[in-house]
């Protein structure tokens, strides 16, 4: 066989081997990207193309046997900043810090942090403050639905009812024991954004409605509970006791009409660490 022909064949084999090697490497790379990293890359792309504004579910009420409200939630707002869209950064910091009674330096730092597409500024902002902020029509300042827990009877049955965290999670009492029933399920608004996290005008938004929590009716009678607490407080003061417990029960049904563990506390200002 001609020596030159053998050389050509060897070169051809080497060339085919190199092409096959790069083809296998490319297939491996595509497999790694599409199969192994596919889900992660899709989630990362979605996070860059869209923004999600949460919609807090309204927590269910806690009622006494006669329908008197012991615990309820009211609408509030969470303020979210999109730094890349804020043009009047100094004015935003001045006005928001004043209205929300926050440190101006903290507000300014969040309003100018363009490394983040969204920054949560403050939760559970009441409507009066929201209306004042809206009057400025600031670009890059957004609101999303939130809720705030209120206890109309303040200290009544405080140890029984319990309280929730800022995030609306039960921390003690009935609020904790029936948290899964009371809490509901949060919704969200998904909007298309540009590379800077700024919402695209006339973009399609997806609205996922929140599912509100269930109400709970207790066997407590708020009138009887009130009398029982007054008596317990009187005993606490006259006897110099550290605590007083009292239970009032319907002897026919076994239902608890009042349950007292004095001293109590104002449920609207609970002793919590959050």
PDB file of C-alpha atoms in Angstrom:
ATOM      1  CA  UNK A   1       0.000   0.000   0.000  1.00  0.00           C
ATOM      2  CA  UNK A   2       1.227   3.439  -0.846  1.00  0.00           C
ATOM      3  CA  UNK A   3       2.786   5.168   2.174  1.00  0.00           C
ATOM      4  CA  UNK A   4       1.090   8.468   1.355  1.00  0.00           C
ATOM      5  CA  UNK A   5      -2.316   6.720   1.292  1.00  0.00           C
ATOM      6  CA  UNK A   6      -1.672   5.272   4.748  1.00  0.00           C
ATOM      7  CA  UNK A   7      -0.776   8.730   6.033  1.00  0.00           C
ATOM      8  CA  UNK A   8      -3.994  10.217   4.615  1.00  0.00           C
ATOM      9  CA  UNK A   9      -6.061   7.471   6.255  1.00  0.00           C
ATOM     10  CA  UNK A  10      -4.383   8.079   9.620  1.00  0.00           C
ATOM     11  CA  UNK A  11      -5.057  11.792   9.372  1.00  0.00           C
ATOM     12  CA  UNK A  12      -8.647  11.110   8.429  1.00  0.00           C
ATOM     13  CA  UNK A  13      -9.097   8.759  11.398  1.00  0.00           C
ATOM     14  CA  UNK A  14      -7.545  11.344  13.746  1.00  0.00           C
ATOM     15  CA  UNK A  15      -9.782  14.080  12.320  1.00  0.00           C
ATOM     16  CA  UNK A  16     -12.872  11.907  12.715  1.00  0.00           C
ATOM     17  CA  UNK A  17     -11.824  11.034  16.272  1.00  0.00           C
ATOM     18  CA  UNK A  18     -11.399  14.719  17.141  1.00  0.00           C
ATOM     19  CA  UNK A  19     -14.778  15.573  15.585  1.00  0.00           C
ATOM     20  CA  UNK A  20     -16.414  12.673  17.462  1.00  0.00           C
ATOM     21  CA  UNK A  21     -14.769  13.809  20.699  1.00  0.00           C
ATOM     22  CA  UNK A  22     -16.078  17.377  20.367  1.00  0.00           C
ATOM     23  CA  UNK A  23     -19.499  16.016  19.346  1.00  0.00           C
ATOM     24  CA  UNK A  24     -19.633  13.873  22.508  1.00  0.00           C
ATOM     25  CA  UNK A  25     -18.497  16.833  24.613  1.00  0.00           C
ATOM     26  CA  UNK A  26     -21.183  19.025  23.051  1.00  0.00           C
ATOM     27  CA  UNK A  27     -23.851  16.394  23.672  1.00  0.00           C
ATOM     28  CA  UNK A  28     -22.662  16.092  27.258  1.00  0.00           C
ATOM     29  CA  UNK A  29     -22.773  19.850  27.692  1.00  0.00           C
ATOM     30  CA  UNK A  30     -26.299  20.052  26.235  1.00  0.00           C
ATOM     31  CA  UNK A  31     -27.419  17.176  28.453  1.00  0.00           C
ATOM     32  CA  UNK A  32     -25.964  18.885  31.508  1.00  0.00           C
ATOM     33  CA  UNK A  33     -27.582  22.236  30.648  1.00  0.00           C
ATOM     34  CA  UNK A  34     -30.994  20.990  29.563  1.00  0.00           C
ATOM     35  CA  UNK A  35     -31.506  17.987  31.826  1.00  0.00           C
ATOM     36  CA  UNK A  36     -29.358  18.473  34.924  1.00  0.00           C
ATOM     37  CA  UNK A  37     -29.554  22.293  35.136  1.00  0.00           C
ATOM     38  CA  UNK A  38     -32.725  22.784  33.085  1.00  0.00           C
ATOM     39  CA  UNK A  39     -35.112  23.384  35.973  1.00  0.00           C
ATOM     40  CA  UNK A  40     -32.671  25.654  37.810  1.00  0.00           C
ATOM     41  CA  UNK A  41     -31.995  27.740  34.688  1.00  0.00           C
ATOM     42  CA  UNK A  42     -35.718  28.063  33.982  1.00  0.00           C
ATOM     43  CA  UNK A  43     -36.369  29.273  37.520  1.00  0.00           C
ATOM     44  CA  UNK A  44     -33.477  31.735  37.250  1.00  0.00           C
ATOM     45  CA  UNK A  45     -34.798  33.054  33.931  1.00  0.00           C
ATOM     46  CA  UNK A  46     -38.289  33.440  35.377  1.00  0.00           C
ATOM     47  CA  UNK A  47     -36.921  35.366  38.348  1.00  0.00           C
ATOM     48  CA  UNK A  48     -35.213  37.790  35.942  1.00  0.00           C
ATOM     49  CA  UNK A  49     -38.220  38.202  33.665  1.00  0.00           C
ATOM     50  CA  UNK A  50     -40.895  38.473  36.306  1.00  0.00           C
ATOM     51  CA  UNK A  51     -41.549  39.909  39.747  1.00  0.00           C
ATOM     52  CA  UNK A  52     -43.920  38.535  42.346  1.00  0.00           C
ATOM     53  CA  UNK A  53     -45.915  40.710  44.740  1.00  0.00           C
ATOM     54  CA  UNK A  54     -47.455  38.640  47.526  1.00  0.00           C
ATOM     55  CA  UNK A  55     -51.121  39.025  48.498  1.00  0.00           C
ATOM     56  CA  UNK A  56     -51.652  38.166  52.151  1.00  0.00           C
ATOM     57  CA  UNK A  57     -54.623  35.968  52.953  1.00  0.00           C
ATOM     58  CA  UNK A  58     -57.024  37.401  55.504  1.00  0.00           C
ATOM     59  CA  UNK A  59     -56.768  35.424  58.713  1.00  0.00           C
ATOM     60  CA  UNK A  60     -60.042  34.042  60.087  1.00  0.00           C
ATOM     61  CA  UNK A  61     -61.786  35.563  63.110  1.00  0.00           C
ATOM     62  CA  UNK A  62     -62.008  34.114  66.606  1.00  0.00           C
ATOM     63  CA  UNK A  63     -65.488  34.623  68.076  1.00  0.00           C
ATOM     64  CA  UNK A  64     -67.181  33.930  71.386  1.00  0.00           C
ATOM     65  CA  UNK A  65     -70.343  31.794  71.582  1.00  0.00           C
ATOM     66  CA  UNK A  66     -72.541  34.831  70.904  1.00  0.00           C
ATOM     67  CA  UNK A  67     -70.641  36.012  67.834  1.00  0.00           C
ATOM     68  CA  UNK A  68     -68.644  38.724  69.612  1.00  0.00           C
ATOM     69  CA  UNK A  69     -65.309  39.260  67.882  1.00  0.00           C
ATOM     70  CA  UNK A  70     -62.297  38.367  70.036  1.00  0.00           C
ATOM     71  CA  UNK A  71     -59.694  38.445  67.272  1.00  0.00           C
ATOM     72  CA  UNK A  72     -59.824  39.694  63.677  1.00  0.00           C
ATOM     73  CA  UNK A  73     -57.653  40.899  60.823  1.00  0.00           C
ATOM     74  CA  UNK A  74     -57.972  44.137  58.892  1.00  0.00           C
ATOM     75  CA  UNK A  75     -56.450  45.153  55.587  1.00  0.00           C
ATOM     76  CA  UNK A  76     -53.072  46.861  55.511  1.00  0.00           C
ATOM     77  CA  UNK A  77     -50.292  47.331  52.968  1.00  0.00           C
ATOM     78  CA  UNK A  78     -46.684  46.309  52.539  1.00  0.00           C
ATOM     79  CA  UNK A  79     -44.461  48.911  50.881  1.00  0.00           C
ATOM     80  CA  UNK A  80     -41.990  47.602  48.317  1.00  0.00           C
ATOM     81  CA  UNK A  81     -39.281  49.638  46.598  1.00  0.00           C
ATOM     82  CA  UNK A  82     -37.873  48.998  43.125  1.00  0.00           C
ATOM     83  CA  UNK A  83     -34.635  51.016  43.291  1.00  0.00           C
ATOM     84  CA  UNK A  84     -33.910  50.946  39.540  1.00  0.00           C
ATOM     85  CA  UNK A  85     -37.226  52.681  38.851  1.00  0.00           C
ATOM     86  CA  UNK A  86     -36.904  55.366  41.559  1.00  0.00           C
ATOM     87  CA  UNK A  87     -35.934  58.734  40.057  1.00  0.00           C
ATOM     88  CA  UNK A  88     -36.396  61.067  43.036  1.00  0.00           C
ATOM     89  CA  UNK A  89     -34.328  59.079  45.518  1.00  0.00           C
ATOM     90  CA  UNK A  90     -33.722  61.930  47.974  1.00  0.00           C
ATOM     91  CA  UNK A  91     -37.354  63.006  48.000  1.00  0.00           C
ATOM     92  CA  UNK A  92     -38.518  59.397  48.366  1.00  0.00           C
ATOM     93  CA  UNK A  93     -36.213  58.953  51.359  1.00  0.00           C
ATOM     94  CA  UNK A  94     -37.363  62.252  52.912  1.00  0.00           C
ATOM     95  CA  UNK A  95     -41.098  61.643  52.578  1.00  0.00           C
ATOM     96  CA  UNK A  96     -41.228  57.916  53.300  1.00  0.00           C
ATOM     97  CA  UNK A  97     -39.054  58.220  56.400  1.00  0.00           C
ATOM     98  CA  UNK A  98     -41.327  61.003  57.678  1.00  0.00           C
ATOM     99  CA  UNK A  99     -44.626  59.283  56.940  1.00  0.00           C
ATOM    100  CA  UNK A 100     -43.547  55.837  58.120  1.00  0.00           C
ATOM    101  CA  UNK A 101     -41.519  57.170  61.068  1.00  0.00           C
ATOM    102  CA  UNK A 102     -38.416  55.356  59.886  1.00  0.00           C
ATOM    103  CA  UNK A 103     -34.740  56.305  59.908  1.00  0.00           C
ATOM    104  CA  UNK A 104     -34.015  58.297  56.751  1.00  0.00           C
ATOM    105  CA  UNK A 105     -30.617  56.700  56.221  1.00  0.00           C
ATOM    106  CA  UNK A 106     -32.233  53.257  56.228  1.00  0.00           C
ATOM    107  CA  UNK A 107     -34.857  54.295  53.682  1.00  0.00           C
ATOM    108  CA  UNK A 108     -32.258  55.992  51.474  1.00  0.00           C
ATOM    109  CA  UNK A 109     -29.988  52.953  51.558  1.00  0.00           C
ATOM    110  CA  UNK A 110     -32.816  50.691  50.377  1.00  0.00           C
ATOM    111  CA  UNK A 111     -34.003  53.172  47.760  1.00  0.00           C
ATOM    112  CA  UNK A 112     -30.520  53.404  46.210  1.00  0.00           C
ATOM    113  CA  UNK A 113     -29.558  49.725  46.327  1.00  0.00           C
ATOM    114  CA  UNK A 114     -29.743  49.113  42.576  1.00  0.00           C
ATOM    115  CA  UNK A 115     -28.193  45.653  42.953  1.00  0.00           C
ATOM    116  CA  UNK A 116     -31.666  44.457  43.978  1.00  0.00           C
ATOM    117  CA  UNK A 117     -34.756  44.552  41.798  1.00  0.00           C
ATOM    118  CA  UNK A 118     -37.111  44.733  44.809  1.00  0.00           C
ATOM    119  CA  UNK A 119     -36.681  45.692  48.463  1.00  0.00           C
ATOM    120  CA  UNK A 120     -39.322  45.361  51.191  1.00  0.00           C
ATOM    121  CA  UNK A 121     -39.459  48.605  53.135  1.00  0.00           C
ATOM    122  CA  UNK A 122     -42.218  48.190  55.730  1.00  0.00           C
ATOM    123  CA  UNK A 123     -45.114  45.856  56.463  1.00  0.00           C
ATOM    124  CA  UNK A 124     -48.594  46.403  57.931  1.00  0.00           C
ATOM    125  CA  UNK A 125     -48.825  50.054  56.909  1.00  0.00           C
ATOM    126  CA  UNK A 126     -52.265  51.503  57.616  1.00  0.00           C
ATOM    127  CA  UNK A 127     -54.409  53.214  54.994  1.00  0.00           C
ATOM    128  CA  UNK A 128     -53.889  56.826  56.135  1.00  0.00           C
ATOM    129  CA  UNK A 129     -50.131  56.523  55.600  1.00  0.00           C
ATOM    130  CA  UNK A 130     -50.681  54.714  52.283  1.00  0.00           C
ATOM    131  CA  UNK A 131     -52.937  57.498  51.020  1.00  0.00           C
ATOM    132  CA  UNK A 132     -50.353  60.155  51.888  1.00  0.00           C
ATOM    133  CA  UNK A 133     -47.618  58.238  50.052  1.00  0.00           C
ATOM    134  CA  UNK A 134     -49.871  57.732  47.027  1.00  0.00           C
ATOM    135  CA  UNK A 135     -50.416  61.489  46.811  1.00  0.00           C
ATOM    136  CA  UNK A 136     -46.757  61.913  45.749  1.00  0.00           C
ATOM    137  CA  UNK A 137     -47.127  59.411  42.891  1.00  0.00           C
ATOM    138  CA  UNK A 138     -43.534  58.214  43.292  1.00  0.00           C
ATOM    139  CA  UNK A 139     -42.136  55.954  40.589  1.00  0.00           C
ATOM    140  CA  UNK A 140     -40.631  52.747  41.976  1.00  0.00           C
ATOM    141  CA  UNK A 141     -42.736  52.764  45.151  1.00  0.00           C
ATOM    142  CA  UNK A 142     -45.268  49.936  45.138  1.00  0.00           C
ATOM    143  CA  UNK A 143     -47.840  48.482  47.504  1.00  0.00           C
ATOM    144  CA  UNK A 144     -49.058  44.948  48.021  1.00  0.00           C
ATOM    145  CA  UNK A 145     -51.882  43.603  50.138  1.00  0.00           C
ATOM    146  CA  UNK A 146     -51.114  42.764  53.745  1.00  0.00           C
ATOM    147  CA  UNK A 147     -53.132  42.238  56.924  1.00  0.00           C
ATOM    148  CA  UNK A 148     -52.794  43.268  60.543  1.00  0.00           C
ATOM    149  CA  UNK A 149     -54.251  41.437  63.529  1.00  0.00           C
ATOM    150  CA  UNK A 150     -56.475  43.324  65.974  1.00  0.00           C
ATOM    151  CA  UNK A 151     -57.990  42.306  69.303  1.00  0.00           C
ATOM    152  CA  UNK A 152     -61.065  44.511  69.966  1.00  0.00           C
ATOM    153  CA  UNK A 153     -61.355  43.464  73.621  1.00  0.00           C
ATOM    154  CA  UNK A 154     -57.640  43.987  74.262  1.00  0.00           C
ATOM    155  CA  UNK A 155     -56.827  41.966  77.419  1.00  0.00           C
ATOM    156  CA  UNK A 156     -59.936  39.769  77.464  1.00  0.00           C
ATOM    157  CA  UNK A 157     -59.030  36.060  77.450  1.00  0.00           C
ATOM    158  CA  UNK A 158     -55.509  36.968  76.397  1.00  0.00           C
ATOM    159  CA  UNK A 159     -53.959  33.710  77.606  1.00  0.00           C
ATOM    160  CA  UNK A 160     -56.645  31.676  75.825  1.00  0.00           C
ATOM    161  CA  UNK A 161     -56.751  33.550  72.526  1.00  0.00           C
ATOM    162  CA  UNK A 162     -53.001  34.040  72.163  1.00  0.00           C
ATOM    163  CA  UNK A 163     -51.380  36.199  69.487  1.00  0.00           C
ATOM    164  CA  UNK A 164     -49.636  36.057  66.130  1.00  0.00           C
ATOM    165  CA  UNK A 165     -46.237  37.118  64.822  1.00  0.00           C
ATOM    166  CA  UNK A 166     -45.718  39.984  62.380  1.00  0.00           C
ATOM    167  CA  UNK A 167     -45.919  37.356  59.639  1.00  0.00           C
ATOM    168  CA  UNK A 168     -49.373  36.317  60.882  1.00  0.00           C
ATOM    169  CA  UNK A 169     -48.320  32.967  62.357  1.00  0.00           C
ATOM    170  CA  UNK A 170     -49.925  31.878  65.624  1.00  0.00           C
ATOM    171  CA  UNK A 171     -47.549  32.044  68.583  1.00  0.00           C
ATOM    172  CA  UNK A 172     -49.702  30.918  71.506  1.00  0.00           C
ATOM    173  CA  UNK A 173     -53.239  30.010  72.597  1.00  0.00           C
ATOM    174  CA  UNK A 174     -55.959  29.396  70.017  1.00  0.00           C
ATOM    175  CA  UNK A 175     -54.024  31.400  67.440  1.00  0.00           C
ATOM    176  CA  UNK A 176     -51.322  28.729  67.587  1.00  0.00           C
ATOM    177  CA  UNK A 177     -53.509  25.660  68.124  1.00  0.00           C
ATOM    178  CA  UNK A 178     -55.723  26.427  65.105  1.00  0.00           C
ATOM    179  CA  UNK A 179     -53.151  28.275  63.005  1.00  0.00           C
ATOM    180  CA  UNK A 180     -53.586  26.021  59.957  1.00  0.00           C
ATOM    181  CA  UNK A 181     -57.355  26.683  59.908  1.00  0.00           C
ATOM    182  CA  UNK A 182     -57.138  30.411  60.606  1.00  0.00           C
ATOM    183  CA  UNK A 183     -54.211  31.258  58.333  1.00  0.00           C
ATOM    184  CA  UNK A 184     -55.600  30.642  54.848  1.00  0.00           C
ATOM    185  CA  UNK A 185     -53.306  30.627  51.804  1.00  0.00           C
ATOM    186  CA  UNK A 186     -51.482  33.648  50.397  1.00  0.00           C
ATOM    187  CA  UNK A 187     -51.877  34.699  46.772  1.00  0.00           C
ATOM    188  CA  UNK A 188     -49.610  36.720  44.494  1.00  0.00           C
ATOM    189  CA  UNK A 189     -49.411  39.038  41.492  1.00  0.00           C
ATOM    190  CA  UNK A 190     -46.877  37.992  38.854  1.00  0.00           C
ATOM    191  CA  UNK A 191     -45.786  40.782  36.478  1.00  0.00           C
ATOM    192  CA  UNK A 192     -43.328  40.925  33.580  1.00  0.00           C
ATOM    193  CA  UNK A 193     -40.249  43.081  34.188  1.00  0.00           C
ATOM    194  CA  UNK A 194     -37.198  44.267  32.272  1.00  0.00           C
ATOM    195  CA  UNK A 195     -33.593  43.375  33.156  1.00  0.00           C
ATOM    196  CA  UNK A 196     -33.589  45.997  35.944  1.00  0.00           C
ATOM    197  CA  UNK A 197     -36.712  44.614  37.595  1.00  0.00           C
ATOM    198  CA  UNK A 198     -38.869  47.492  36.373  1.00  0.00           C
ATOM    199  CA  UNK A 199     -42.390  46.457  35.410  1.00  0.00           C
ATOM    200  CA  UNK A 200     -42.974  46.601  31.652  1.00  0.00           C
ATOM    201  CA  UNK A 201     -45.837  48.967  30.713  1.00  0.00           C
ATOM    202  CA  UNK A 202     -48.962  47.174  29.422  1.00  0.00           C
ATOM    203  CA  UNK A 203     -47.406  43.802  30.304  1.00  0.00           C
ATOM    204  CA  UNK A 204     -49.642  40.877  31.141  1.00  0.00           C
ATOM    205  CA  UNK A 205     -50.122  40.287  34.857  1.00  0.00           C
ATOM    206  CA  UNK A 206     -51.122  37.020  36.450  1.00  0.00           C
ATOM    207  CA  UNK A 207     -53.291  37.349  39.560  1.00  0.00           C
ATOM    208  CA  UNK A 208     -53.473  34.390  41.941  1.00  0.00           C
ATOM    209  CA  UNK A 209     -56.162  35.149  44.495  1.00  0.00           C
ATOM    210  CA  UNK A 210     -55.534  34.551  48.197  1.00  0.00           C
ATOM    211  CA  UNK A 211     -57.678  32.037  50.089  1.00  0.00           C
ATOM    212  CA  UNK A 212     -58.885  33.555  53.356  1.00  0.00           C
ATOM    213  CA  UNK A 213     -58.764  31.581  56.595  1.00  0.00           C
ATOM    214  CA  UNK A 214     -61.705  30.037  58.441  1.00  0.00           C
ATOM    215  CA  UNK A 215     -63.485  31.620  61.429  1.00  0.00           C
ATOM    216  CA  UNK A 216     -63.494  29.805  64.776  1.00  0.00           C
ATOM    217  CA  UNK A 217     -66.385  30.000  67.240  1.00  0.00           C
ATOM    218  CA  UNK A 218     -65.404  29.242  70.830  1.00  0.00           C
ATOM    219  CA  UNK A 219     -67.576  28.247  73.796  1.00  0.00           C
ATOM    220  CA  UNK A 220     -66.390  31.328  75.704  1.00  0.00           C
ATOM    221  CA  UNK A 221     -68.946  33.929  76.765  1.00  0.00           C
ATOM    222  CA  UNK A 222     -67.254  37.329  76.716  1.00  0.00           C
ATOM    223  CA  UNK A 223     -69.553  38.699  79.469  1.00  0.00           C
ATOM    224  CA  UNK A 224     -68.859  35.807  81.834  1.00  0.00           C
ATOM    225  CA  UNK A 225     -65.174  35.965  80.882  1.00  0.00           C
ATOM    226  CA  UNK A 226     -65.109  39.664  81.784  1.00  0.00           C
ATOM    227  CA  UNK A 227     -66.636  39.064  85.233  1.00  0.00           C
ATOM    228  CA  UNK A 228     -64.264  36.159  85.871  1.00  0.00           C
ATOM    229  CA  UNK A 229     -61.259  38.296  84.970  1.00  0.00           C
ATOM    230  CA  UNK A 230     -62.378  41.148  87.233  1.00  0.00           C
ATOM    231  CA  UNK A 231     -62.701  38.698  90.131  1.00  0.00           C
ATOM    232  CA  UNK A 232     -59.314  37.130  89.387  1.00  0.00           C
ATOM    233  CA  UNK A 233     -57.659  40.545  89.222  1.00  0.00           C
ATOM    234  CA  UNK A 234     -59.236  41.509  92.546  1.00  0.00           C
ATOM    235  CA  UNK A 235     -57.888  38.339  94.161  1.00  0.00           C
ATOM    236  CA  UNK A 236     -54.497  39.014  92.612  1.00  0.00           C
ATOM    237  CA  UNK A 237     -54.315  42.451  94.197  1.00  0.00           C
ATOM    238  CA  UNK A 238     -55.873  41.630  97.583  1.00  0.00           C
ATOM    239  CA  UNK A 239     -53.923  38.438  98.195  1.00  0.00           C
ATOM    240  CA  UNK A 240     -50.662  39.592  96.657  1.00  0.00           C
ATOM    241  CA  UNK A 241     -50.600  36.415  94.581  1.00  0.00           C
ATOM    242  CA  UNK A 242     -48.290  35.873  91.628  1.00  0.00           C
ATOM    243  CA  UNK A 243     -51.088  34.399  89.528  1.00  0.00           C
ATOM    244  CA  UNK A 244     -54.752  33.413  89.747  1.00  0.00           C
ATOM    245  CA  UNK A 245     -56.543  30.776  87.632  1.00  0.00           C
ATOM    246  CA  UNK A 246     -60.272  30.452  87.172  1.00  0.00           C
ATOM    247  CA  UNK A 247     -62.574  28.319  84.983  1.00  0.00           C
ATOM    248  CA  UNK A 248     -66.334  28.674  84.534  1.00  0.00           C
ATOM    249  CA  UNK A 249     -68.066  25.648  83.011  1.00  0.00           C
ATOM    250  CA  UNK A 250     -71.597  24.792  81.927  1.00  0.00           C
ATOM    251  CA  UNK A 251     -72.391  21.775  84.163  1.00  0.00           C
ATOM    252  CA  UNK A 252     -74.902  20.394  81.663  1.00  0.00           C
ATOM    253  CA  UNK A 253     -72.639  20.309  78.605  1.00  0.00           C
ATOM    254  CA  UNK A 254     -69.109  20.673  79.968  1.00  0.00           C
ATOM    255  CA  UNK A 255     -68.518  23.703  77.745  1.00  0.00           C
ATOM    256  CA  UNK A 256     -65.947  26.218  78.997  1.00  0.00           C
ATOM    257  CA  UNK A 257     -67.664  29.592  79.409  1.00  0.00           C
ATOM    258  CA  UNK A 258     -64.679  31.416  80.871  1.00  0.00           C
ATOM    259  CA  UNK A 259     -61.016  30.597  81.407  1.00  0.00           C
ATOM    260  CA  UNK A 260     -58.750  33.018  83.231  1.00  0.00           C
ATOM    261  CA  UNK A 261     -55.040  32.994  83.948  1.00  0.00           C
ATOM    262  CA  UNK A 262     -54.200  36.314  85.587  1.00  0.00           C
ATOM    263  CA  UNK A 263     -52.260  38.487  85.090  1.00  0.00           C
ATOM    264  CA  UNK A 264     -53.086  38.883  81.416  1.00  0.00           C
ATOM    265  CA  UNK A 265     -51.733  41.280  78.806  1.00  0.00           C
ATOM    266  CA  UNK A 266     -52.933  43.495  75.972  1.00  0.00           C
ATOM    267  CA  UNK A 267     -53.104  41.301  72.888  1.00  0.00           C
ATOM    268  CA  UNK A 268     -52.541  44.345  70.682  1.00  0.00           C
ATOM    269  CA  UNK A 269     -49.101  44.759  72.293  1.00  0.00           C
ATOM    270  CA  UNK A 270     -48.049  41.174  73.088  1.00  0.00           C
ATOM    271  CA  UNK A 271     -44.751  40.245  74.766  1.00  0.00           C
ATOM    272  CA  UNK A 272     -43.039  38.896  71.645  1.00  0.00           C
ATOM    273  CA  UNK A 273     -39.519  38.980  70.255  1.00  0.00           C
ATOM    274  CA  UNK A 274     -40.360  39.418  66.538  1.00  0.00           C
TER     275      UNK A 274
END
